[in-house]
Short mmCIF file of C-alpha atoms and ligand atoms in Angstrom, two decimals:
data_model
loop_
_atom_site.label_atom_id
_atom_site.label_comp_id
_atom_site.label_asym_id
_atom_site.label_seq_id
_atom_site.Cartn_x
_atom_site.Cartn_y
_atom_site.Cartn_z
CA UNK R 1 35.35 14.25 -8.79
CA UNK R 2 36.09 11.07 -6.11
CA UNK R 3 38.99 9.81 -6.40
CA UNK R 4 37.54 6.47 -6.14
CA UNK R 5 34.38 4.97 -7.20
CA UNK R 6 31.61 5.32 -5.18
CA UNK R 7 28.39 2.33 -4.17
CA UNK R 8 25.28 3.75 -4.33
CA UNK R 9 24.12 5.83 -0.88
CA UNK R 10 21.47 2.69 0.29
CA UNK R 11 23.04 0.30 -1.30
CA UNK R 12 24.81 -2.75 -0.69
CA UNK R 13 26.80 -5.33 -2.03
CA UNK R 14 26.46 -8.85 -1.18
CA UNK R 15 29.71 -10.57 -0.25
CA UNK R 16 31.17 -13.88 -0.46
CA UNK R 17 30.76 -14.19 3.42
CA UNK R 18 27.40 -12.94 3.42
CA UNK R 19 26.07 -15.74 0.42
CA UNK R 20 25.32 -18.64 2.75
CA UNK R 21 23.03 -16.46 4.37
CA UNK R 22 21.10 -15.72 1.20
CA UNK R 23 20.80 -19.48 0.15
CA UNK R 24 19.63 -20.54 2.94
CA UNK R 25 17.16 -18.46 2.97
CA UNK R 26 16.02 -18.34 -0.47
CA UNK R 27 16.78 -22.38 0.17
CA UNK R 28 14.14 -22.22 3.06
CA UNK R 29 11.81 -20.60 0.48
CA UNK R 30 11.81 -23.20 -2.79
CA UNK R 31 11.26 -25.38 0.45
CA UNK R 32 8.23 -23.93 1.74
CA UNK R 33 6.63 -23.07 -1.75
CA UNK R 34 7.65 -25.53 -2.20
CA UNK R 35 5.84 -27.83 -0.02
CA UNK R 36 2.63 -25.39 0.22
CA UNK R 37 2.69 -25.84 -4.15
CA UNK R 38 3.87 -22.10 -4.81
CA UNK R 39 4.92 -21.50 -8.29
CA UNK R 40 7.52 -19.09 -8.73
CA UNK R 41 7.25 -16.57 -11.08
CA UNK R 42 10.17 -13.25 -11.99
CA UNK R 43 8.39 -9.52 -12.87
CA UNK R 44 10.16 -7.12 -14.10
CA UNK R 45 12.64 -5.08 -12.23
CA UNK R 46 10.49 -1.79 -13.78
CA UNK R 47 7.26 -0.78 -14.65
CA UNK R 48 5.22 1.89 -15.66
CA UNK R 49 4.67 4.55 -13.04
CA UNK R 50 1.14 4.46 -13.18
CA UNK R 51 0.56 0.66 -12.19
CA UNK R 52 1.76 2.03 -8.47
CA UNK R 53 0.69 4.65 -8.32
CA UNK R 54 -3.44 3.20 -9.74
CA UNK R 55 -2.37 -0.38 -7.30
CA UNK R 56 -0.13 1.24 -4.21
CA UNK R 57 -2.38 4.58 -3.85
CA UNK R 58 -1.44 7.73 -5.01
CA UNK R 59 -0.98 9.17 -1.18
CA UNK R 60 1.66 6.67 0.14
CA UNK R 61 4.50 6.81 0.99
CA UNK R 62 5.53 5.05 -1.42
CA UNK R 63 4.33 6.65 -4.17
CA UNK R 64 4.95 10.50 -3.02
CA UNK R 65 8.58 9.95 -1.96
CA UNK R 66 9.98 6.46 -2.56
CA UNK R 67 9.96 5.95 -5.86
CA UNK R 68 12.85 5.48 -8.63
CA UNK R 69 11.03 6.76 -11.56
CA UNK R 70 12.68 7.92 -14.56
CA UNK R 71 11.24 8.41 -18.59
CA UNK R 72 12.04 6.15 -21.29
CA UNK R 73 13.83 7.89 -24.72
CA UNK R 74 9.51 7.43 -26.29
CA UNK R 75 8.99 9.77 -23.34
CA UNK R 76 7.02 7.46 -20.68
CA UNK R 77 7.05 7.00 -16.89
CA UNK R 78 8.87 4.06 -15.29
CA UNK R 79 9.46 3.25 -11.97
CA UNK R 80 11.82 0.17 -10.80
CA UNK R 81 9.31 -1.66 -9.09
CA UNK R 82 8.84 -0.92 -4.67
CA UNK R 83 7.31 -3.88 -4.02
CA UNK R 84 5.82 -6.83 -6.00
CA UNK R 85 2.35 -7.86 -6.03
CA UNK R 86 0.86 -5.24 -8.38
CA UNK R 87 2.91 -6.83 -10.83
CA UNK R 88 1.58 -9.93 -10.28
CA UNK R 89 -1.24 -8.73 -10.34
CA UNK R 90 -0.81 -7.03 -13.79
CA UNK R 91 1.10 -10.37 -14.97
CA UNK R 92 -1.90 -12.76 -14.05
CA UNK R 93 -4.11 -11.26 -16.23
CA UNK R 94 -1.28 -10.17 -18.75
CA UNK R 95 -0.44 -14.45 -19.06
CA UNK R 96 -4.23 -14.85 -18.97
CA UNK R 97 -4.06 -16.88 -15.32
CA UNK R 98 -7.24 -16.05 -14.42
CA UNK R 99 -8.36 -19.07 -16.69
CA UNK R 100 -6.12 -21.55 -14.85
CA UNK R 101 -7.13 -23.51 -11.93
CA UNK R 102 -7.90 -20.85 -8.83
CA UNK R 103 -6.31 -20.21 -6.49
CA UNK R 104 -3.12 -19.78 -8.08
CA UNK R 105 -0.11 -19.96 -6.22
CA UNK R 106 2.68 -17.95 -6.54
CA UNK R 107 6.71 -16.98 -4.81
CA UNK R 108 9.15 -14.37 -5.58
CA UNK R 109 13.27 -13.96 -4.42
CA UNK R 110 14.30 -10.20 -6.01
CA UNK R 111 15.72 -6.87 -5.55
CA UNK R 112 13.09 -3.56 -5.13
CA UNK R 113 13.85 -0.49 -4.66
CA UNK R 114 12.49 2.16 -2.43
CA UNK R 115 13.98 5.66 -1.68
CA UNK R 116 14.36 5.98 1.86
CA UNK R 117 16.71 7.17 4.42
CA UNK R 118 18.92 4.91 4.30
CA UNK R 119 19.80 3.64 8.12
CA UNK R 120 20.39 0.11 9.08
CA UNK R 121 17.90 -2.06 7.75
CA UNK R 122 17.00 0.17 5.50
CA UNK R 123 17.84 0.30 2.19
CA UNK R 124 17.52 1.73 -0.50
CA UNK R 125 17.66 -1.60 -2.75
CA UNK R 126 16.60 -4.18 -1.21
CA UNK R 127 15.48 -7.97 -1.20
CA UNK R 128 12.34 -9.64 -1.03
CA UNK R 129 10.78 -13.31 -0.38
CA UNK R 130 7.41 -12.81 -1.12
CA UNK R 131 4.08 -15.04 -1.90
CA UNK R 132 0.98 -14.30 -4.11
CA UNK R 133 -1.96 -16.52 -3.58
CA UNK R 134 -4.57 -15.22 -7.13
CA UNK R 135 -8.22 -16.14 -7.28
CA UNK R 136 -9.88 -16.74 -3.79
CA UNK R 137 -11.16 -15.53 -0.98
CA UNK R 138 -11.43 -17.80 1.48
CA UNK R 139 -9.50 -16.59 5.06
CA UNK R 140 -8.20 -19.61 5.08
CA UNK R 141 -5.17 -18.34 2.21
CA UNK R 142 -4.74 -15.96 4.85
CA UNK R 143 -4.34 -18.61 7.30
CA UNK R 144 -1.80 -20.47 4.64
CA UNK R 145 0.37 -17.59 4.24
CA UNK R 146 0.76 -16.04 7.73
CA UNK R 147 2.05 -20.06 8.62
CA UNK R 148 4.04 -20.14 5.61
CA UNK R 149 6.28 -16.80 6.28
CA UNK R 150 5.76 -18.36 10.02
CA UNK R 151 7.82 -22.02 8.92
CA UNK R 152 10.25 -20.04 6.74
CA UNK R 153 10.96 -18.33 9.77
CA UNK R 154 11.14 -21.66 11.74
CA UNK R 155 12.85 -23.39 8.70
CA UNK R 156 15.61 -20.45 9.04
CA UNK R 157 15.99 -21.41 12.85
CA UNK R 158 14.60 -17.81 13.17
CA UNK R 159 13.39 -17.48 17.10
CA UNK R 160 11.74 -14.61 19.00
CA UNK R 161 9.18 -13.77 15.64
CA UNK R 162 5.88 -12.46 16.82
CA UNK R 163 2.93 -11.88 14.70
CA UNK R 164 1.08 -8.96 14.60
CA UNK R 165 -2.92 -9.14 13.12
CA UNK R 166 -5.27 -6.68 12.42
CA UNK R 167 -8.07 -6.51 9.95
CA UNK R 168 -8.96 -3.15 8.34
CA UNK R 169 -12.00 -3.96 6.93
CA UNK R 170 -13.00 -3.19 3.23
CA UNK R 171 -15.52 -0.61 1.52
CA UNK R 172 -18.66 -1.41 3.11
CA UNK R 173 -17.69 -1.02 6.85
CA UNK R 174 -14.23 0.98 5.92
CA UNK R 175 -16.13 4.68 4.95
CA UNK R 176 -17.77 5.13 8.46
CA UNK R 177 -15.18 4.10 10.01
CA UNK R 178 -13.07 6.20 9.04
CA UNK R 179 -15.97 9.09 9.44
CA UNK R 180 -15.69 7.71 12.80
CA UNK R 181 -11.73 8.10 13.61
CA UNK R 182 -12.06 11.76 11.73
CA UNK R 183 -14.58 12.93 14.05
CA UNK R 184 -12.74 11.01 17.27
CA UNK R 185 -9.38 12.96 15.93
CA UNK R 186 -11.26 16.45 14.62
CA UNK R 187 -10.43 17.98 18.10
CA UNK R 188 -7.58 17.54 18.84
CA UNK R 189 -6.18 18.59 15.42
CA UNK R 190 -4.40 21.37 16.79
CA UNK R 191 -2.41 19.30 19.11
CA UNK R 192 -1.17 16.68 16.41
CA UNK R 193 2.54 16.48 14.68
CA UNK R 194 1.99 17.47 11.40
CA UNK R 195 2.37 14.33 9.48
CA UNK R 196 -0.66 12.95 10.99
CA UNK R 197 -2.86 16.58 10.60
CA UNK R 198 -2.06 15.63 6.90
CA UNK R 199 -2.74 11.97 7.30
CA UNK R 200 -6.32 12.81 8.60
CA UNK R 201 -7.72 14.06 5.39
CA UNK R 202 -6.09 11.46 2.73
CA UNK R 203 -6.38 8.60 4.78
CA UNK R 204 -7.38 8.40 8.72
CA UNK R 205 -6.38 4.82 8.79
CA UNK R 206 -2.70 6.48 8.40
CA UNK R 207 -3.05 8.23 11.53
CA UNK R 208 -2.02 4.94 13.30
CA UNK R 209 0.84 5.18 11.71
CA UNK R 210 2.46 7.89 13.51
CA UNK R 211 5.40 7.33 15.60
CA UNK R 212 5.54 11.37 17.23
CA UNK R 213 5.48 10.06 20.78
CA UNK R 214 2.97 13.44 21.11
CA UNK R 215 0.20 10.85 19.61
CA UNK R 216 0.11 8.23 21.56
CA UNK R 217 -2.12 8.48 24.09
CA UNK R 218 -4.64 9.93 21.16
CA UNK R 219 -3.99 6.43 19.46
CA UNK R 220 -3.83 4.24 21.76
CA UNK R 221 -7.59 5.37 22.86
CA UNK R 222 -9.07 5.77 19.53
CA UNK R 223 -11.91 3.86 17.98
CA UNK R 224 -10.55 0.54 16.64
CA UNK R 225 -11.46 -1.57 13.21
CA UNK R 226 -12.03 -4.29 14.85
CA UNK R 227 -14.71 -2.58 16.43
CA UNK R 228 -17.03 -1.55 13.60
CA UNK R 229 -16.10 -4.27 10.50
CA UNK R 230 -19.42 -5.41 8.96
CA UNK R 231 -20.74 -8.38 9.02
CA UNK R 232 -18.47 -11.01 6.35
CA UNK R 233 -15.55 -8.95 7.78
CA UNK R 234 -16.26 -10.40 11.14
CA UNK R 235 -16.80 -13.56 10.15
CA UNK R 236 -13.59 -13.86 7.75
CA UNK R 237 -11.34 -12.60 10.94
CA UNK R 238 -13.17 -14.80 13.65
CA UNK R 239 -11.36 -17.32 10.87
CA UNK R 240 -7.95 -16.46 10.60
CA UNK R 241 -7.34 -15.59 14.37
CA UNK R 242 -9.00 -19.85 14.57
CA UNK R 243 -7.14 -21.06 11.91
CA UNK R 244 -3.51 -19.03 13.86
CA UNK R 245 -5.40 -20.54 16.72
CA UNK R 246 -5.86 -24.43 15.64
CA UNK R 247 -2.24 -23.91 13.71
CA UNK R 248 -0.86 -22.93 17.41
CA UNK R 249 0.65 -20.00 16.48
CA UNK R 250 1.29 -17.15 18.58
CA UNK R 251 -0.52 -13.68 17.58
CA UNK R 252 -1.13 -10.47 18.90
CA UNK R 253 -3.75 -8.44 18.02
CA UNK R 254 -3.02 -4.79 17.34
CA UNK R 255 -5.25 -2.29 16.08
CA UNK R 256 -2.39 0.15 14.91
CA UNK R 257 -1.40 -1.90 12.64
CA UNK R 258 -2.66 -0.36 8.75
CA UNK R 259 0.25 -1.03 6.53
CA UNK R 260 1.62 1.79 4.32
CA UNK R 261 -0.01 0.14 1.51
CA UNK R 262 -3.76 1.61 -0.12
CA UNK R 263 -4.43 -1.83 -1.52
CA UNK R 264 -4.76 -4.05 1.69
CA UNK R 265 -8.33 -5.32 2.49
CA UNK R 266 -8.96 -7.65 5.80
CA UNK R 267 -6.11 -9.00 7.84
CA UNK R 268 -2.84 -7.64 7.42
CA UNK R 269 -0.51 -8.85 8.95
CA UNK R 270 3.10 -7.98 9.90
CA UNK R 271 6.31 -10.26 11.57
CA UNK R 272 8.68 -8.62 13.49
CA UNK R 273 11.90 -9.09 15.61
CA UNK R 274 12.62 -7.48 18.37
CA UNK R 275 16.46 -7.16 18.11
CA UNK R 276 15.87 -5.07 14.54
CA UNK R 277 14.62 -1.87 17.08
CA UNK R 278 13.34 0.94 16.72
CA UNK R 279 11.08 1.80 13.20
CA UNK R 280 12.09 -0.85 11.23
CA UNK R 281 11.52 -3.56 12.87
CA UNK R 282 9.56 -5.26 10.63
CA UNK R 283 10.66 -8.78 8.95
CA UNK R 284 8.23 -8.71 6.85
CA UNK R 285 4.92 -8.37 6.22
CA UNK R 286 1.57 -8.51 3.60
CA UNK R 287 -2.19 -9.03 4.32
CA UNK R 288 -5.52 -9.28 1.61
CA UNK R 289 -5.72 -7.28 -1.24
CA UNK R 290 -9.00 -8.42 -2.62
CA UNK R 291 -10.35 -3.98 -4.00
CA UNK R 292 -6.68 -4.42 -6.17
CA UNK R 293 -6.91 -5.97 -9.44
CA UNK R 294 -10.26 -3.80 -9.88
CA UNK R 295 -7.99 -0.91 -8.77
CA UNK R 296 -5.51 -1.43 -11.76
CA UNK R 297 -8.38 -2.17 -14.08
CA UNK R 298 -8.96 -5.73 -14.52
CA UNK R 299 -12.13 -7.87 -13.91
CA UNK R 300 -12.36 -7.84 -9.16
CA UNK R 301 -10.03 -10.69 -8.16
CA UNK R 302 -9.36 -10.93 -4.76
CA UNK R 303 -5.76 -12.60 -3.77
CA UNK R 304 -3.51 -12.68 -0.17
CA UNK R 305 0.03 -12.33 -0.02
CA UNK R 306 2.88 -11.34 1.47
CA UNK R 307 6.95 -10.21 1.27
CA UNK R 308 9.72 -10.49 3.91
CA UNK R 309 12.90 -8.40 3.78
CA UNK R 310 16.02 -10.11 2.91
CA UNK R 311 18.53 -8.24 4.46
CA UNK R 312 16.49 -7.50 7.43
CA UNK R 313 16.21 -11.20 8.14
CA UNK R 314 20.14 -11.53 7.35
CA UNK R 315 21.05 -9.15 9.82
CA UNK R 316 18.97 -11.96 12.20
CA UNK R 317 21.24 -15.10 10.94
CA UNK R 318 24.46 -13.60 11.11
CA UNK R 319 23.95 -13.08 14.89
CA UNK R 320 21.88 -16.13 15.41
CA UNK R 321 24.34 -18.74 13.00
CA UNK R 322 27.35 -18.23 11.73
CA UNK R 323 27.53 -19.41 8.70
CA UNK R 324 30.71 -19.93 6.11
CA UNK R 325 31.07 -20.46 2.50
CA UNK R 326 31.73 -23.54 1.05
CA UNK R 327 34.98 -25.20 1.19
CA UNK R 328 36.92 -26.97 -2.11
CA UNK R 329 37.77 -30.06 -1.61
CA UNK R 330 41.24 -29.74 -3.11
CA UNK R 331 43.52 -27.25 -3.63
CA UNK R 332 46.73 -28.11 -6.64
CA UNK R 333 49.57 -26.50 -7.24
CA UNK R 334 53.19 -27.39 -9.30
CA UNK R 335 56.05 -26.63 -7.30
CA UNK R 336 57.94 -25.33 -11.33
CA UNK R 337 55.92 -23.35 -13.83
CA UNK R 338 56.64 -26.37 -16.42
CA UNK R 339 54.50 -28.18 -14.45
CA UNK R 340 51.23 -26.06 -14.15
CA UNK R 341 49.47 -27.18 -17.20
CA UNK R 342 49.46 -30.93 -16.06
CA UNK R 343 48.23 -29.55 -12.84
CA UNK R 344 45.86 -27.77 -14.38
CA UNK R 345 44.80 -31.26 -16.50
CA UNK R 346 44.88 -33.63 -13.59
CA UNK R 347 42.83 -30.54 -11.73
CA UNK R 348 40.08 -31.34 -14.34
CA UNK R 349 40.30 -34.81 -14.30
CA UNK R 350 38.49 -34.25 -11.02
CA UNK R 351 36.16 -31.62 -10.91
CA UNK R 352 34.40 -34.06 -13.64
CA UNK R 353 33.87 -35.84 -11.47
CA UNK R 354 32.70 -33.23 -9.23
CA UNK R 355 35.18 -33.00 -7.15
CA UNK R 356 35.62 -29.13 -6.32
CA UNK R 357 39.30 -27.89 -6.72
CA UNK R 358 41.24 -24.71 -6.94
CA UNK R 359 44.07 -24.28 -8.46
CA UNK R 360 47.31 -21.48 -7.41
CA UNK R 361 49.27 -20.40 -10.64
CA UNK R 362 51.72 -18.40 -7.99
CA UNK R 363 54.55 -17.81 -8.73
CA UNK R 364 55.23 -18.90 -4.42
CA UNK R 365 56.92 -21.10 -2.40
CA UNK R 366 55.08 -24.39 -1.34
CA UNK R 367 55.04 -23.47 2.10
CA UNK R 368 53.06 -20.12 0.84
CA UNK R 369 50.61 -22.08 -1.22
CA UNK R 370 50.08 -24.60 1.44
CA UNK R 371 48.79 -21.73 4.16
CA UNK R 372 47.24 -20.38 1.33
CA UNK R 373 44.77 -24.04 0.61
CA UNK R 374 44.96 -24.31 4.74
CA UNK R 375 42.71 -20.52 4.23
CA UNK R 376 41.08 -21.51 1.94
CA UNK R 377 39.48 -24.15 3.87
CA UNK R 378 40.88 -27.05 1.12
CA UNK R 379 40.76 -30.67 2.40
CA UNK R 380 43.72 -32.06 0.12
CA UNK R 381 46.41 -30.74 -1.64
CA UNK R 382 47.76 -32.14 -5.03
CA UNK R 383 51.28 -30.95 -5.44
CA UNK R 384 53.10 -32.33 -8.64
CA UNK R 385 57.00 -31.09 -9.30
CA UNK R 386 59.81 -32.65 -11.58
CA UNK R 387 60.59 -35.65 -9.83
CA UNK R 388 56.51 -36.69 -9.77
CA UNK R 389 56.18 -35.78 -13.40
CA UNK R 390 59.53 -38.12 -13.93
CA UNK R 391 57.34 -41.08 -11.81
CA UNK R 392 53.82 -40.42 -13.46
CA UNK R 393 53.53 -39.42 -9.32
CA UNK R 394 51.45 -36.91 -7.58
CA UNK R 395 51.62 -35.89 -3.49
CA UNK R 396 48.54 -35.72 -1.77
CA UNK R 397 48.22 -33.97 1.20
CA UNK R 398 45.40 -34.33 4.11
CA UNK R 399 45.91 -30.92 4.99
CA UNK R 400 43.80 -31.12 8.48
CA UNK R 401 45.77 -34.36 9.26
CA UNK R 402 49.14 -32.21 7.97
CA UNK R 403 50.32 -36.21 6.58
CA UNK R 404 50.90 -36.81 2.49
CA UNK R 405 51.84 -39.68 0.26
CA UNK R 406 53.30 -40.10 -3.15
CA UNK R 407 50.62 -42.43 -5.00
CA UNK R 408 50.61 -43.15 -8.97
CA UNK R 409 48.77 -40.87 -11.06
CA UNK R 410 46.15 -43.71 -11.81
CA UNK R 411 45.35 -43.53 -8.45
CA UNK R 412 45.06 -39.90 -7.86
CA UNK R 413 41.28 -40.38 -8.14
CA UNK R 414 40.30 -43.08 -5.99
CA UNK R 415 42.74 -41.50 -3.14
CA UNK R 416 41.28 -38.54 -3.02
CA UNK R 417 37.76 -39.90 -3.15
CA UNK R 418 38.88 -41.98 0.23
CA UNK R 419 39.90 -39.53 1.86
CA UNK R 420 36.82 -36.84 1.12
CA UNK R 421 34.71 -39.80 1.57
CA UNK R 422 36.41 -40.35 5.06
CA UNK R 423 35.91 -36.91 6.27
P1 LIG P 501 6.22 -3.84 2.56
O1 LIG P 501 6.11 -3.89 4.64
O2 LIG P 501 6.33 -2.89 2.30
O3 LIG P 501 5.22 -4.84 1.75
O4 LIG P 501 7.77 -4.84 3.08
C1 LIG P 501 7.86 -5.92 3.00
C2 LIG P 501 9.60 -6.04 4.08
O5 LIG P 501 9.87 -5.41 2.89
C3 LIG P 501 8.65 -5.30 4.85
O6 LIG P 501 8.12 -5.84 6.05
C4 LIG P 501 10.60 -4.85 4.83
O7 LIG P 501 11.65 -6.11 6.33
C5 LIG P 501 10.72 -5.18 3.58
N1 LIG P 501 11.85 -4.29 2.97
C6 LIG P 501 10.63 -2.50 2.65
N2 LIG P 501 10.97 -1.23 2.19
C7 LIG P 501 12.63 -1.40 3.14
C8 LIG P 501 13.61 -1.14 2.73
N3 LIG P 501 13.18 -0.24 2.22
N4 LIG P 501 15.07 -1.61 3.27
C9 LIG P 501 15.04 -2.79 3.42
N5 LIG P 501 13.91 -3.45 3.57
C10 LIG P 501 12.66 -3.55 3.17
C11 LIG P 501 5.66 -5.51 0.75
O8 LIG P 501 6.09 -5.26 -0.28
C12 LIG P 501 3.86 -5.94 -0.06
N6 LIG P 501 3.88 -6.17 -1.40
C13 LIG P 501 3.87 -7.01 0.73
C14 LIG P 501 2.83 -7.87 0.22
C15 LIG P 501 2.71 -8.91 -1.06
N7 LIG P 501 0.95 -7.57 0.99
C16 LIG P 501 0.75 -8.58 0.24
N8 LIG P 501 1.47 -9.59 -0.68
#
């Protein structure tokens, strides 16, 4: 047994120094959600396994290789949620949201779990900010989702994002296209990678996900689904492109973009960032999923949404924009143990006025405590010793200017308030 307990592989601690980035991401998410009228929803971190098998799809990598599933005491198979869309569609019907005015606009922030091989930007537990718009098939809602995501990056000052866009048709045009792809790839089966050969049978669209350089030339010359869309899918895609162009959002048409979850129909998109590099360059992705509700056994209901990978966004934020955790206003110290309770009480008085105070109970010398105060980033030190106690005074030290004054205790609040106000 290891001598010291280990962090589970593929997990991360989000430490105090990381928190400003996470708070910024969450604030930007709430800001965009509010502007577009999206309401927050939180679903459980685990669901019945069946939800993901039916929703995400039996043959997908997520379901076949990446789920954390377990059996509970009642013999039910449960799974730590690998994604949020299927759970939210379930919750939409569970809560009777289909009878509310449509579409229902929801957003979520929380942890997700996938047993993928951990590497830079890929974790077993990761976090997503996502949105789902359920109950209306308008292509303008696809545009809305894409714009909201785009604005989230802009709100965080994350530059260098490229938007990849494709349409993968629907149950009307996709079956014929699938056959066309099989015909195209069939003569080359022997030269395809093993993974691609398996995908050829199960879902030939996923051949475009192949990372094998040998498959590249074949992929490049393959028939593109956008050339084989049925009338309504082609019209919807035209409207999405028109909407994005009108909003001034640049996009790259990417015929290789098929996404790894089975529920997508029509529009699919991903936000990429070059600095993430390689296979993990996707900051977020989403699309329309008009068949998902029916696949889960509910009345057929259209939906569209995306999810952003927050660990990946944090990597970029850290590179581009140093943020520091908030510092306390005041650092409170007593010179003698007998004065500590009094200082503790003065600190409470300040806190009642929304001034943040860190109380230092250590028996160390004053200069050591003041060094700690500076290190913590405090603006002001509050110091009380026997002399001050006797005169009902306190010493207030400006830690930046390195000056200090003694003031009457009853003037503590106004003096500190003035110093902070003038900061
Ligand atoms: P997804 O593409 O599977 O889509 O995941 C969205 C984002 O989550 C990815 O672009 C990536 O940034 C992040 N992500 C995924 N797996 C990991 C991992 N193992 N470690 C770190 N980050 C990861 C979905 O989940 C869909 N539910 C999105 C959606 C919403 N589609 C429609 N509505």
